[in-house]
mmCIF file of C-alpha atoms in Angstrom:
data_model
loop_
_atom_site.group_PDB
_atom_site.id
_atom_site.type_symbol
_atom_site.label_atom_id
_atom_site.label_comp_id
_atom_site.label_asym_id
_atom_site.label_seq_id
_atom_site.Cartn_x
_atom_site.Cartn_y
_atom_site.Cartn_z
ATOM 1 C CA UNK N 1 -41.339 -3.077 28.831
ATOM 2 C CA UNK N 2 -41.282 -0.883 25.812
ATOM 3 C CA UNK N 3 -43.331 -2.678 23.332
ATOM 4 C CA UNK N 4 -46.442 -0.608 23.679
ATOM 5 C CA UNK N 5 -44.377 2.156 23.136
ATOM 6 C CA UNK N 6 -42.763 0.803 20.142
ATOM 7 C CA UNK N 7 -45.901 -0.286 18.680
ATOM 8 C CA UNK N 8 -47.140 3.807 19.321
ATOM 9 C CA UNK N 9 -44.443 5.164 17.443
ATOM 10 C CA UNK N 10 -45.168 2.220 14.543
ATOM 11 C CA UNK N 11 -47.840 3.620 13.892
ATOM 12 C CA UNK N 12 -47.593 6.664 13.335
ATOM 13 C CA UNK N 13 -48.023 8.696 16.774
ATOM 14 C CA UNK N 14 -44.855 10.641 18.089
ATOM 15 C CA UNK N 15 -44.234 10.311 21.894
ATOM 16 C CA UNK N 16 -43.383 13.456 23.754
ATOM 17 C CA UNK N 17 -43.042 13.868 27.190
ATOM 18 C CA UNK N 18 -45.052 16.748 28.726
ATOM 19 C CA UNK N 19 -42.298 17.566 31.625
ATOM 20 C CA UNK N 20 -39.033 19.113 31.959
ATOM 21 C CA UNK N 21 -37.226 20.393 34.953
ATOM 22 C CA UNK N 22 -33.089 20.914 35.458
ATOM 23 C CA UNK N 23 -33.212 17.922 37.640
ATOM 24 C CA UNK N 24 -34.167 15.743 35.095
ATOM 25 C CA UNK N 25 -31.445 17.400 32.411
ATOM 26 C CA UNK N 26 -28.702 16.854 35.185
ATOM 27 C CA UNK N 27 -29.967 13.511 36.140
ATOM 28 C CA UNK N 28 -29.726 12.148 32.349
ATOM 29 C CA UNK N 29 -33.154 11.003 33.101
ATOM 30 C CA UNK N 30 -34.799 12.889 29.538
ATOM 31 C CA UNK N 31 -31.726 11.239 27.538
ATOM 32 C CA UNK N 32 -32.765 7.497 29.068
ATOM 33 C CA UNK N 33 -36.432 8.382 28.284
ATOM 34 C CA UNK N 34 -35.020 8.895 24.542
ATOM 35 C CA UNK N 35 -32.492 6.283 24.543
ATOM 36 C CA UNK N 36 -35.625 3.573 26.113
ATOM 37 C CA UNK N 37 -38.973 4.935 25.949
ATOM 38 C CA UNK N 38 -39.368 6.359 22.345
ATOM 39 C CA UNK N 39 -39.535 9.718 23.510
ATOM 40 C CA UNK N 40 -38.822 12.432 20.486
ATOM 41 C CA UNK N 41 -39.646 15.410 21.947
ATOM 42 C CA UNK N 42 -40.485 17.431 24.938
ATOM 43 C CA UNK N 43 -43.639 20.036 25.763
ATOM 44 C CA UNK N 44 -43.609 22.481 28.716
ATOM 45 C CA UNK N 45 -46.087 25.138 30.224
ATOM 46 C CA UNK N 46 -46.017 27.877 32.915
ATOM 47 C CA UNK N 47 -47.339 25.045 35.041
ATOM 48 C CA UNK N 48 -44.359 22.587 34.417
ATOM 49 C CA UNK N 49 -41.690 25.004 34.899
ATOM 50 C CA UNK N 50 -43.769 26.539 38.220
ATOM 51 C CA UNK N 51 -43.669 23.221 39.778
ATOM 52 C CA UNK N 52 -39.899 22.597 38.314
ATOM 53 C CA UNK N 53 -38.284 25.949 39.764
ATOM 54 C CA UNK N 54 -41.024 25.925 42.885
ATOM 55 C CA UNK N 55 -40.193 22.931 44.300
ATOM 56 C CA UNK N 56 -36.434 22.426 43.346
ATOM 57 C CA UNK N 57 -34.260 22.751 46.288
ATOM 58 C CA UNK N 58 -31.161 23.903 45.027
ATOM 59 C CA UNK N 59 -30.914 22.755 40.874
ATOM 60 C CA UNK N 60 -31.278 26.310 39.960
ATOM 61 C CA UNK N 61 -29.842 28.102 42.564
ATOM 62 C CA UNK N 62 -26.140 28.709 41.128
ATOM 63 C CA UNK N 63 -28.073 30.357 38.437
ATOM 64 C CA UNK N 64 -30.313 32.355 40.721
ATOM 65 C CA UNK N 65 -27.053 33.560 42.658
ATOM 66 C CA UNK N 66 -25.761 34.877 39.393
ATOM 67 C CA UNK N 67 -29.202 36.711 38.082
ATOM 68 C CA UNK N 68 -29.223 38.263 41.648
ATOM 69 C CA UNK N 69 -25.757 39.638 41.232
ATOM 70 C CA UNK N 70 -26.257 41.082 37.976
ATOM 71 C CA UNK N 71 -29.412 42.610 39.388
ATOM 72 C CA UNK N 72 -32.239 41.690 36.588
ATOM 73 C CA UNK N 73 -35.830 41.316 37.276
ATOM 74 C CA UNK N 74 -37.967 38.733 37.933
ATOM 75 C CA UNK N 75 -39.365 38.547 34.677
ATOM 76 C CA UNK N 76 -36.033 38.383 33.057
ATOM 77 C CA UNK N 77 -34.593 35.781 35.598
ATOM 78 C CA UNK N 78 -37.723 33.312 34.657
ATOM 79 C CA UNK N 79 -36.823 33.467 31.296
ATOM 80 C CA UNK N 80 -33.404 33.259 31.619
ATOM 81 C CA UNK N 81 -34.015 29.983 33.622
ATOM 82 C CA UNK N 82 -36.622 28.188 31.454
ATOM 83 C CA UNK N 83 -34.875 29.037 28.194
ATOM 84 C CA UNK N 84 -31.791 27.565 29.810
ATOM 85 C CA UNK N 85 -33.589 24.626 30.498
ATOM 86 C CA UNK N 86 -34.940 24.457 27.106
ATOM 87 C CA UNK N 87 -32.177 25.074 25.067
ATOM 88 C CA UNK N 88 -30.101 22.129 27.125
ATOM 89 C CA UNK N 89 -33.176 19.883 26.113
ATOM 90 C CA UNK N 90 -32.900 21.197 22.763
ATOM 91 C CA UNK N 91 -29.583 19.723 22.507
ATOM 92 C CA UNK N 92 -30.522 16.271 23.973
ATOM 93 C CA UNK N 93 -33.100 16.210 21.643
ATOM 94 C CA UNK N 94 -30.588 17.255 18.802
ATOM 95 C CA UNK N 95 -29.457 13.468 17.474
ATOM 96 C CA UNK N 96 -33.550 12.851 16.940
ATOM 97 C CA UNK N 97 -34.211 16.265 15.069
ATOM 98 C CA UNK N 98 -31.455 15.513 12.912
ATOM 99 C CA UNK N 99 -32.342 11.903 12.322
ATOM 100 C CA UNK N 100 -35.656 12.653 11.218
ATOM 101 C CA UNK N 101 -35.314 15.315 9.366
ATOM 102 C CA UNK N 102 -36.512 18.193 11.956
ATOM 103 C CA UNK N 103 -39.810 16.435 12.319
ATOM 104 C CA UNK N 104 -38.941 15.589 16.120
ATOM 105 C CA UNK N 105 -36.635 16.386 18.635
ATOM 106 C CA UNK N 106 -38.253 19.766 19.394
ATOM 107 C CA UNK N 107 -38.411 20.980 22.513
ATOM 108 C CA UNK N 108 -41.362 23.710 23.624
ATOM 109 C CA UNK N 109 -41.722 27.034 25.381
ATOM 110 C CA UNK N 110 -44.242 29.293 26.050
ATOM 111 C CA UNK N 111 -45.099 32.504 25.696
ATOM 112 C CA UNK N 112 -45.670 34.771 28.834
ATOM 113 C CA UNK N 113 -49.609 33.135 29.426
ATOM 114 C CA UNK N 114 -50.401 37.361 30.324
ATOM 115 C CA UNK N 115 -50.245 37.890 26.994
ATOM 116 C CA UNK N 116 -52.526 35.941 25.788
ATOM 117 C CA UNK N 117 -54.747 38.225 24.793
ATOM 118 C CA UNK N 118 -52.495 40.347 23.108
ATOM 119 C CA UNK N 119 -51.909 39.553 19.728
ATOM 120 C CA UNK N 120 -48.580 42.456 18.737
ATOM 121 C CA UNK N 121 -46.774 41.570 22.119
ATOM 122 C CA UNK N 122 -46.898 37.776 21.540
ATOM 123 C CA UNK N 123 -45.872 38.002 18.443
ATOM 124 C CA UNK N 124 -42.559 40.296 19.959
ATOM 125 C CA UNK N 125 -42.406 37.588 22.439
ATOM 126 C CA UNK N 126 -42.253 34.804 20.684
ATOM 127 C CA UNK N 127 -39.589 35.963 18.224
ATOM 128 C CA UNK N 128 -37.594 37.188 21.457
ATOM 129 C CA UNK N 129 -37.779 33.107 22.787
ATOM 130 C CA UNK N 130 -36.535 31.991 19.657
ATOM 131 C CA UNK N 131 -33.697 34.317 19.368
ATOM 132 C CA UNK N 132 -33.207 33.724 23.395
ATOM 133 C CA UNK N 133 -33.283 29.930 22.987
ATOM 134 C CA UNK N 134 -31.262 30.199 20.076
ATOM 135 C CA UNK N 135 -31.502 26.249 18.656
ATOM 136 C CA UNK N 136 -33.333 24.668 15.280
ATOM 137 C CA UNK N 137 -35.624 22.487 17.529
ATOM 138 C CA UNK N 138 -37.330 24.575 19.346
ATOM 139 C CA UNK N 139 -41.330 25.266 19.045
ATOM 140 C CA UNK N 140 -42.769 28.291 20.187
ATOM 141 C CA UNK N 141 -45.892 28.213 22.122
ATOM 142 C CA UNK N 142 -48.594 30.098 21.435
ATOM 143 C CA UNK N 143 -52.109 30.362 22.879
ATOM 144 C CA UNK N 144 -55.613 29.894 20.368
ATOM 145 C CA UNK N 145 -57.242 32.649 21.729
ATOM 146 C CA UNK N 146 -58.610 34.819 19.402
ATOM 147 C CA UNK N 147 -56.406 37.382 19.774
ATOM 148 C CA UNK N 148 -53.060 34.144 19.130
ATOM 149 C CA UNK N 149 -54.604 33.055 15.761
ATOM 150 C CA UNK N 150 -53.101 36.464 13.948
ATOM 151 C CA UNK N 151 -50.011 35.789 16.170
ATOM 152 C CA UNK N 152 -49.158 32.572 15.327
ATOM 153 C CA UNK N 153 -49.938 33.658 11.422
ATOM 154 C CA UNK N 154 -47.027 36.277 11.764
ATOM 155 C CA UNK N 155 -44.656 34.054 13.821
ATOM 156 C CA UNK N 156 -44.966 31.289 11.156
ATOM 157 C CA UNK N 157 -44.457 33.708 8.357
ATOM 158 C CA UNK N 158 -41.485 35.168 10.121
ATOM 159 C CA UNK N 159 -40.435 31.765 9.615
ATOM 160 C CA UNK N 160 -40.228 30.341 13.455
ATOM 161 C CA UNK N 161 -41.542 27.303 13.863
ATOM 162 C CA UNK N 162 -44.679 26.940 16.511
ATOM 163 C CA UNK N 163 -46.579 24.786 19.127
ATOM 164 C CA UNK N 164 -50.830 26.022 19.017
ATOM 165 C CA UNK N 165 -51.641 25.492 22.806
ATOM 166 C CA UNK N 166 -54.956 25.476 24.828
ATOM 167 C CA UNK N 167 -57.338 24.331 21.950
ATOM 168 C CA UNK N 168 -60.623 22.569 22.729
ATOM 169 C CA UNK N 169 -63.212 23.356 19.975
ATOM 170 C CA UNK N 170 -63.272 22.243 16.205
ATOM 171 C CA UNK N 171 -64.182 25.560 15.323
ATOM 172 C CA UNK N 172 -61.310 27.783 17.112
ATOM 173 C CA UNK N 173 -59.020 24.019 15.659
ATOM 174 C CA UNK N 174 -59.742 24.874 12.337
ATOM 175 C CA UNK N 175 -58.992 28.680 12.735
ATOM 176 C CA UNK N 176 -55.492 27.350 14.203
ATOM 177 C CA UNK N 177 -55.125 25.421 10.766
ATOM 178 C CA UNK N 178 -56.394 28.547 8.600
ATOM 179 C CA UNK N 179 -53.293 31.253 10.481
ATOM 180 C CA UNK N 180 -51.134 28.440 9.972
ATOM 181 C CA UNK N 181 -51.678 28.097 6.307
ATOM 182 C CA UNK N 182 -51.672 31.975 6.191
ATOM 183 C CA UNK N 183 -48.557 31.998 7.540
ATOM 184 C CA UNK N 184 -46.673 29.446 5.405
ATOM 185 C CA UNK N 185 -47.906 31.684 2.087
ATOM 186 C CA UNK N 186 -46.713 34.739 4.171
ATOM 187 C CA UNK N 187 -43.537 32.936 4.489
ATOM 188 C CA UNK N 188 -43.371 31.386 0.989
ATOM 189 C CA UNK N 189 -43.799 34.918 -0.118
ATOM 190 C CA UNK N 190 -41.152 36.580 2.035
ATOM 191 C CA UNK N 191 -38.410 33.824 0.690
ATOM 192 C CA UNK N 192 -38.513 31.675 3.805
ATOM 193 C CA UNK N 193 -37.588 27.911 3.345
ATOM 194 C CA UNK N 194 -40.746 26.464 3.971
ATOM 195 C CA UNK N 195 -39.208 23.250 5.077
ATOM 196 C CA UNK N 196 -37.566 24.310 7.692
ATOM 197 C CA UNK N 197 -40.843 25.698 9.537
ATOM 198 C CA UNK N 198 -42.583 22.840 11.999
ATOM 199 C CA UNK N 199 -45.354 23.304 13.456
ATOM 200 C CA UNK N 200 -47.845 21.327 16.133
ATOM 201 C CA UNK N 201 -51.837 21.908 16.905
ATOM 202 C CA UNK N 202 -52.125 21.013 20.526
ATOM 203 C CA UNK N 203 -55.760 19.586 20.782
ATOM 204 C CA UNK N 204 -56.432 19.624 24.764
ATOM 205 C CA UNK N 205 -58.326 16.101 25.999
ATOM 206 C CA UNK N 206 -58.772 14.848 29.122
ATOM 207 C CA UNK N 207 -60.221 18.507 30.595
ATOM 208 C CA UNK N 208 -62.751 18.235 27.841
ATOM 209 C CA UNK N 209 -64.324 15.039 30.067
ATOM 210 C CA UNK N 210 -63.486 16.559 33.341
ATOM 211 C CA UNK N 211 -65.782 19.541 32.420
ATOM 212 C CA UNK N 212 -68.382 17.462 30.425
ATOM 213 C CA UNK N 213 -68.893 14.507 32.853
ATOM 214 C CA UNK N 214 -68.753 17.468 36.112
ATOM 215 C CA UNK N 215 -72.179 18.977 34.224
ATOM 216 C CA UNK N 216 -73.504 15.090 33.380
ATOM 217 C CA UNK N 217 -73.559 14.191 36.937
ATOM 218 C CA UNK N 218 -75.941 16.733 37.868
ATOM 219 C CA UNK N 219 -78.280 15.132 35.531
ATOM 220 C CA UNK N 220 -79.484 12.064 36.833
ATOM 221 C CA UNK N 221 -81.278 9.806 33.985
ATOM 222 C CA UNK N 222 -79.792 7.078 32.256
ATOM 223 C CA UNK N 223 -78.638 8.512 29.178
ATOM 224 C CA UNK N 224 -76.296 10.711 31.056
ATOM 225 C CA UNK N 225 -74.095 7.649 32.275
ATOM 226 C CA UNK N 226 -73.582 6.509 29.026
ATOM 227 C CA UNK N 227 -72.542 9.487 27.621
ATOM 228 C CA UNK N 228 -70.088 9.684 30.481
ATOM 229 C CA UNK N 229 -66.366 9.809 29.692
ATOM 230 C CA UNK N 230 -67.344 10.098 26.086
ATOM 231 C CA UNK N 231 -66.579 13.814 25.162
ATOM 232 C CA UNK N 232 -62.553 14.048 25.133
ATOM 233 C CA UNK N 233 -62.034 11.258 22.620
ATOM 234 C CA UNK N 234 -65.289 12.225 20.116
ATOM 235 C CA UNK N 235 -63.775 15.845 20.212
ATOM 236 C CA UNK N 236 -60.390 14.560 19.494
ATOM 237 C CA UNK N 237 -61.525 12.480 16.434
ATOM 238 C CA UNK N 238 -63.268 14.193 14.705
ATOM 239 C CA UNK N 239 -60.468 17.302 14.836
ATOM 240 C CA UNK N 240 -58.496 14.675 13.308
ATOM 241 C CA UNK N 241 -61.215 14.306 10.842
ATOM 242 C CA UNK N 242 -60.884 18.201 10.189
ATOM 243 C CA UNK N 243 -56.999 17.717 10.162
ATOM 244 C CA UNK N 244 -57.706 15.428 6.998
ATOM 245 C CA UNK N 245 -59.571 17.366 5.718
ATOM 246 C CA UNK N 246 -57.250 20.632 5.499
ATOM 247 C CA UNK N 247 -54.167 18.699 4.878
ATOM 248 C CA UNK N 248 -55.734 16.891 1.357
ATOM 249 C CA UNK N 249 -57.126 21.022 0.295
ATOM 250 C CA UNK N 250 -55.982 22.420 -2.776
ATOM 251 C CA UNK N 251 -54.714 24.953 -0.895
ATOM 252 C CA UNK N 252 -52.077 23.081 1.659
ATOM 253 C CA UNK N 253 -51.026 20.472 -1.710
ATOM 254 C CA UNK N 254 -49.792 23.986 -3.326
ATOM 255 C CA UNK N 255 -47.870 24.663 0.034
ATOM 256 C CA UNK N 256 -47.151 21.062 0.375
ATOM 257 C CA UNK N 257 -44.979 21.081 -3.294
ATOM 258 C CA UNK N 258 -43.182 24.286 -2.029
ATOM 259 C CA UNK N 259 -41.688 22.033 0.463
ATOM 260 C CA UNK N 260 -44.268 22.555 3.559
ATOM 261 C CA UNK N 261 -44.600 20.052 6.330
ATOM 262 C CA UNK N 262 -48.029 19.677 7.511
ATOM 263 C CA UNK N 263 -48.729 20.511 11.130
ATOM 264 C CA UNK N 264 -49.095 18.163 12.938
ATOM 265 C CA UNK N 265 -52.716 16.905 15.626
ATOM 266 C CA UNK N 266 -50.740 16.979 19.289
ATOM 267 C CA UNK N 267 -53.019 15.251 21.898
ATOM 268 C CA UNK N 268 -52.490 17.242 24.924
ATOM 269 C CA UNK N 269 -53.562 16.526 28.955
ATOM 270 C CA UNK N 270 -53.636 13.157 28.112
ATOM 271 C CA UNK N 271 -52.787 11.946 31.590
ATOM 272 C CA UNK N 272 -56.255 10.223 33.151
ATOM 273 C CA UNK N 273 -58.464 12.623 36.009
ATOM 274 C CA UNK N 274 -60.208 10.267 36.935
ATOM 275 C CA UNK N 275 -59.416 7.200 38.621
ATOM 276 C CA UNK N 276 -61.806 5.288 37.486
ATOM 277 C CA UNK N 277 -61.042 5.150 33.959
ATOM 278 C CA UNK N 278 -58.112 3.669 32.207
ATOM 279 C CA UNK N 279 -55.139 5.371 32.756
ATOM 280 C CA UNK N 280 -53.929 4.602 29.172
ATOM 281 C CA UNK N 281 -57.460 6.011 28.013
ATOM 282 C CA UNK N 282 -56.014 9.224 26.065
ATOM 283 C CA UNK N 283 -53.221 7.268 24.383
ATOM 284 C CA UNK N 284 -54.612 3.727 23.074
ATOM 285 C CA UNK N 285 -58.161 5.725 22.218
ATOM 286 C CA UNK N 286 -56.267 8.438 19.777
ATOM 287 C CA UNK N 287 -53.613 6.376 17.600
ATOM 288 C CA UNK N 288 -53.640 8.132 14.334
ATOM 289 C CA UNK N 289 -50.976 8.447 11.751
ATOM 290 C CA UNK N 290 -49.028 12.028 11.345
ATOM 291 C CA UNK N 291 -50.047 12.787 15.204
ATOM 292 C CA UNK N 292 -48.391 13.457 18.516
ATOM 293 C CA UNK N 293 -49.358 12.362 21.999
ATOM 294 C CA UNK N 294 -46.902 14.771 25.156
ATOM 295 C CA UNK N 295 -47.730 12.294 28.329
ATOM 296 C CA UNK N 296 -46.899 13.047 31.555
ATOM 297 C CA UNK N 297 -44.131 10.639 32.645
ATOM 298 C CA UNK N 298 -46.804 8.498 35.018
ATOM 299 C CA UNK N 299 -48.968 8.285 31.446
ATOM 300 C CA UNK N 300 -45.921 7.221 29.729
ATOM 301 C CA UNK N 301 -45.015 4.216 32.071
ATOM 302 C CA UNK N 302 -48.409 3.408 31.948
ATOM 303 C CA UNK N 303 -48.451 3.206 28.417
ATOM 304 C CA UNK N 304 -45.301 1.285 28.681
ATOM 305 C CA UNK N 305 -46.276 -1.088 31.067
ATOM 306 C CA UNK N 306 -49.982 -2.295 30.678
ATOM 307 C CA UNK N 307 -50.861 -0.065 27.500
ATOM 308 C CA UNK N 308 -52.224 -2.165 24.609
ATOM 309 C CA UNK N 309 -52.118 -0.825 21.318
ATOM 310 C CA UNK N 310 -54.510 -1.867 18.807
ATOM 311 C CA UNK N 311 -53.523 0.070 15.308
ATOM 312 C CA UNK N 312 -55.489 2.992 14.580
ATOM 313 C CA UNK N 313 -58.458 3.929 16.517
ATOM 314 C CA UNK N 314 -59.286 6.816 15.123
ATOM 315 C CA UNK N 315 -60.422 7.234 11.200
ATOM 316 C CA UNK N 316 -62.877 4.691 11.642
ATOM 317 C CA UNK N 317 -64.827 6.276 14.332
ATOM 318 C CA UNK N 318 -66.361 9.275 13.084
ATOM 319 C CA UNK N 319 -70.086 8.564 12.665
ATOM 320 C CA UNK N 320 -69.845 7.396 16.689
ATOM 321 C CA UNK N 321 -68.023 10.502 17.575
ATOM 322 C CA UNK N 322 -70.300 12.918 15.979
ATOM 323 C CA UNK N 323 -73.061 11.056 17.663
ATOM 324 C CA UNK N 324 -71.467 10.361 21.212
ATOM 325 C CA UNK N 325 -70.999 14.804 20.872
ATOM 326 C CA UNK N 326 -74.834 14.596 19.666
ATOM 327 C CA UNK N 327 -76.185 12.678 22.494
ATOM 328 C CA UNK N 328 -74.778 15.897 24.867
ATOM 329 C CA UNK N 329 -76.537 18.348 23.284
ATOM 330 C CA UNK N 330 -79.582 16.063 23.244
ATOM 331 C CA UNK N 331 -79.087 16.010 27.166
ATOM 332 C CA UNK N 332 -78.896 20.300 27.230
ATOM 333 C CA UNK N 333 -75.142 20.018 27.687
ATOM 334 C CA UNK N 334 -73.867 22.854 25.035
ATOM 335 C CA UNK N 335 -70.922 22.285 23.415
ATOM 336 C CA UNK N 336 -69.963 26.164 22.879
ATOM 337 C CA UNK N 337 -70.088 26.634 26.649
ATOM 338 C CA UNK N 338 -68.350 23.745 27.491
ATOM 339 C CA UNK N 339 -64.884 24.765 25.365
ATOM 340 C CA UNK N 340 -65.301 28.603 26.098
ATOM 341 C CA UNK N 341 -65.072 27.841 29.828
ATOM 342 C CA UNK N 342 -61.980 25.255 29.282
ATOM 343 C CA UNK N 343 -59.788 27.986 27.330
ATOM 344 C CA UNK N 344 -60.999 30.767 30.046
ATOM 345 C CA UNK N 345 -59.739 28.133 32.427
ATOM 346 C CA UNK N 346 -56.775 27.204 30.862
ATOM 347 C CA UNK N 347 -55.417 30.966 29.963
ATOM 348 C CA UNK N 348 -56.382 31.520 33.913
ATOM 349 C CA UNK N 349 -55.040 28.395 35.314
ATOM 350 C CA UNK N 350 -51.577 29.417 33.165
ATOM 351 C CA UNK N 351 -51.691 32.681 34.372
ATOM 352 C CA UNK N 352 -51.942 31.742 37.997
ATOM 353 C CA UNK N 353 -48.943 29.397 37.530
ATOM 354 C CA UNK N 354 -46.376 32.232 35.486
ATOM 355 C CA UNK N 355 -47.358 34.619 38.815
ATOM 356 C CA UNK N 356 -46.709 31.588 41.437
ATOM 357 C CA UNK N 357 -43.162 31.079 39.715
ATOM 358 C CA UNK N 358 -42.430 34.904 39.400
ATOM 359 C CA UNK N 359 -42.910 35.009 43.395
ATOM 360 C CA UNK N 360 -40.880 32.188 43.525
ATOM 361 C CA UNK N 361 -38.610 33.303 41.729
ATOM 362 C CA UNK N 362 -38.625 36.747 43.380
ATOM 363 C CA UNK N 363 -37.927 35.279 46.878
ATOM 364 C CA UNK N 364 -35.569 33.328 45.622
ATOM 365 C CA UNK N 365 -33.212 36.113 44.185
ATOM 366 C CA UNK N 366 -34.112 38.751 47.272
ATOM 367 C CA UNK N 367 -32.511 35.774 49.504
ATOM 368 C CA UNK N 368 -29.365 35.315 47.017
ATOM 369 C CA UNK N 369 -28.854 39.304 46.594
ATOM 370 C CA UNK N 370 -25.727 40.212 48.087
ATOM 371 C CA UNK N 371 -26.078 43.044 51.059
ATOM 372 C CA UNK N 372 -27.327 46.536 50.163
ATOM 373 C CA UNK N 373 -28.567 45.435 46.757
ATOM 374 C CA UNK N 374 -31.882 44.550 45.720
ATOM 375 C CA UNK N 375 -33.642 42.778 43.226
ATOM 376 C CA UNK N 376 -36.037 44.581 40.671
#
């Protein structure tokens, strides 16, 4: 059942799963997914961790009695909880970070998605999770906004290693490979060992098509249904293409002899929106060597079960991607718009899920808070 998933991680492409929740620690369902679906690493978001702590009916509530007790606030509960749950991960995830060197086995958590447009207090964030979290294989998440590209700069040079989230355009991709760069000299400079820094680009997909093919159907000619479902895997090649690119520069072989890892392409929202296309679409479409593809688990046993593999689909490609993005702006579909609206979105959408879990969570430790107290 796992040959297509072999055959991934053959060539090249490192499977992480883009869940986590206490019930699946406690379960030992993440170490099976490691022990028999390739899985080397895990991703998480506000949204994962809302749903997680939202709809669990009692996994974290021995921990929620205890926050209530002690009286902390909401803020500090959530992150007590989710950096629980990460650094547990972390330690599943341990035997695979050792094994290949720190490469995988890392284990994700985000910044507070409030802060996104705030470069100083990210930066005081992020070096707060990784001293909260406290294990070798974790990744700090960090937003590309404009105001996370001097962020992530300073969190690499401080020598923590870090997961770029929410990017959609080439453009704002190649500023994420610039403040990484930056960062490594920063870090090479300050006496850091270089090797010991990891870090991830997470390229966004399948909301590229959902926005693209929602402003396609509202044109009504030919050429617009065969540009359909087209966007999300042009986009995603031809960052690769960029990836190359940076990673053969002058510049990154100089960091590369100091002992520097590249970072790494990670295909994010790769599960399918719509039904009508191929659920293994965002998977089979972007196998490239030196990359990462976080699934959803439904993505990942589709993948596993009917997924078929076919070696790399994505240096040869391009010419056709450059030309499948040229035939939208040939229909009046702009580009620019399209990816400024997706990381609005996806700061917003973040946002909204981080407030849904701190009312959750607020409820949760006003109902455990013993008589005459009260929770902050």
């Amino acid at each position: 059942m796992t040959d297509a998933l072999k055959r991934l991680s053959d060539e090249g492409v490192a499977i992480w799963l883009d869940d986590l929740s206490r019930m699946r620690l406690t379960s030992g369902n993440l170490a099976e997914l490691v022990r028999d679906k390739h899985v080397v690493g895990v991703t998480t978001n506000p949204t994962i961790f809302q749903k997680a702590i939202g709809g669990s009916s009692d996994a974290y509530d021995a921990q929620l009695r205890d926050l209530a007790v002690r009286g902390v606030s909401v803020e500090e509960a959530v992150r007590m909880m989710t950096a629980a749950d990460v650094r547990e991960a972390a330690d599943v995830l341990r035997p695979v970070y050792d094994a290949s060197n720190g490469r995988d086995g890392r284990v994700s958590i985000e910044v507070d998605p409030r802060l996104a447009h705030q470069t100083e207090a990210t930066i005081a964030e992020a070096k707060q999770l990784a001293w909260l979290v406290d294990r070798p294989n974790t990744l700090i998440k960090i937003p590309a906004t404009l105001a996370g590209l001097p962020a992530i700069t300073a969190v690499i040079g401080e020598g923590i290693s870090v997961n770029v989230t929410l990017i959609f355009s080439l453009d704002r991709y190649r500023g994420v490979m610039d403040a990484f760069l930056t960062g490594l000299e920063q870090a090479k400079a300050t006496g850091h060992d270089l090797s010991s820094i990891e870090s991830v680009a997470s390229f966004f997909v399948s909301r590229v098509d959902t926005e693209v093919d929602k402003r396609l159907d509202k044109t009504d000619s030919p050429a617009a249904k065969v540009a359909k479902s087209k966007a999300a895997v042009a986009n995603a090649r031809l960052a690769y293409q960029a990836y190359e690119e940076v990673f053969s520069s002058d510049r990154w072989k100089a960091l590369e002899a100091a002992g520097a890892k590249p970072q790494r392409p990670l295909w994010a929202s790769t599960g399918v929106k719509d039904p009508a296309l191929d659920d293994t679409l965002y998977v089979v479409e972007l196998v490239a060597p030196g990359t990462v593809n976080t699934m959803p688990e439904a993505t990942l046993n589709a993948v596993a079960d009917h997924g078929v593999v076919r070696g790399d689909t994505v240096t040869g490609g391009y010419a056709q991607a450059q030309a499948d993005l040229d035939a939208l702006a040939a229909l009046g579909i702009s580009y620019d718009d399209v990816v400024q609206v997706l990381e609005d979105e996806g700061v917003e959408k973040f946002e909204a899920s981080w407030k849904e879990l701190l009312d959750t969570v607020a409820a949760s430790l006003k109902s455990f808070t013993p008589e005459g107290g009260s929770a902050k």
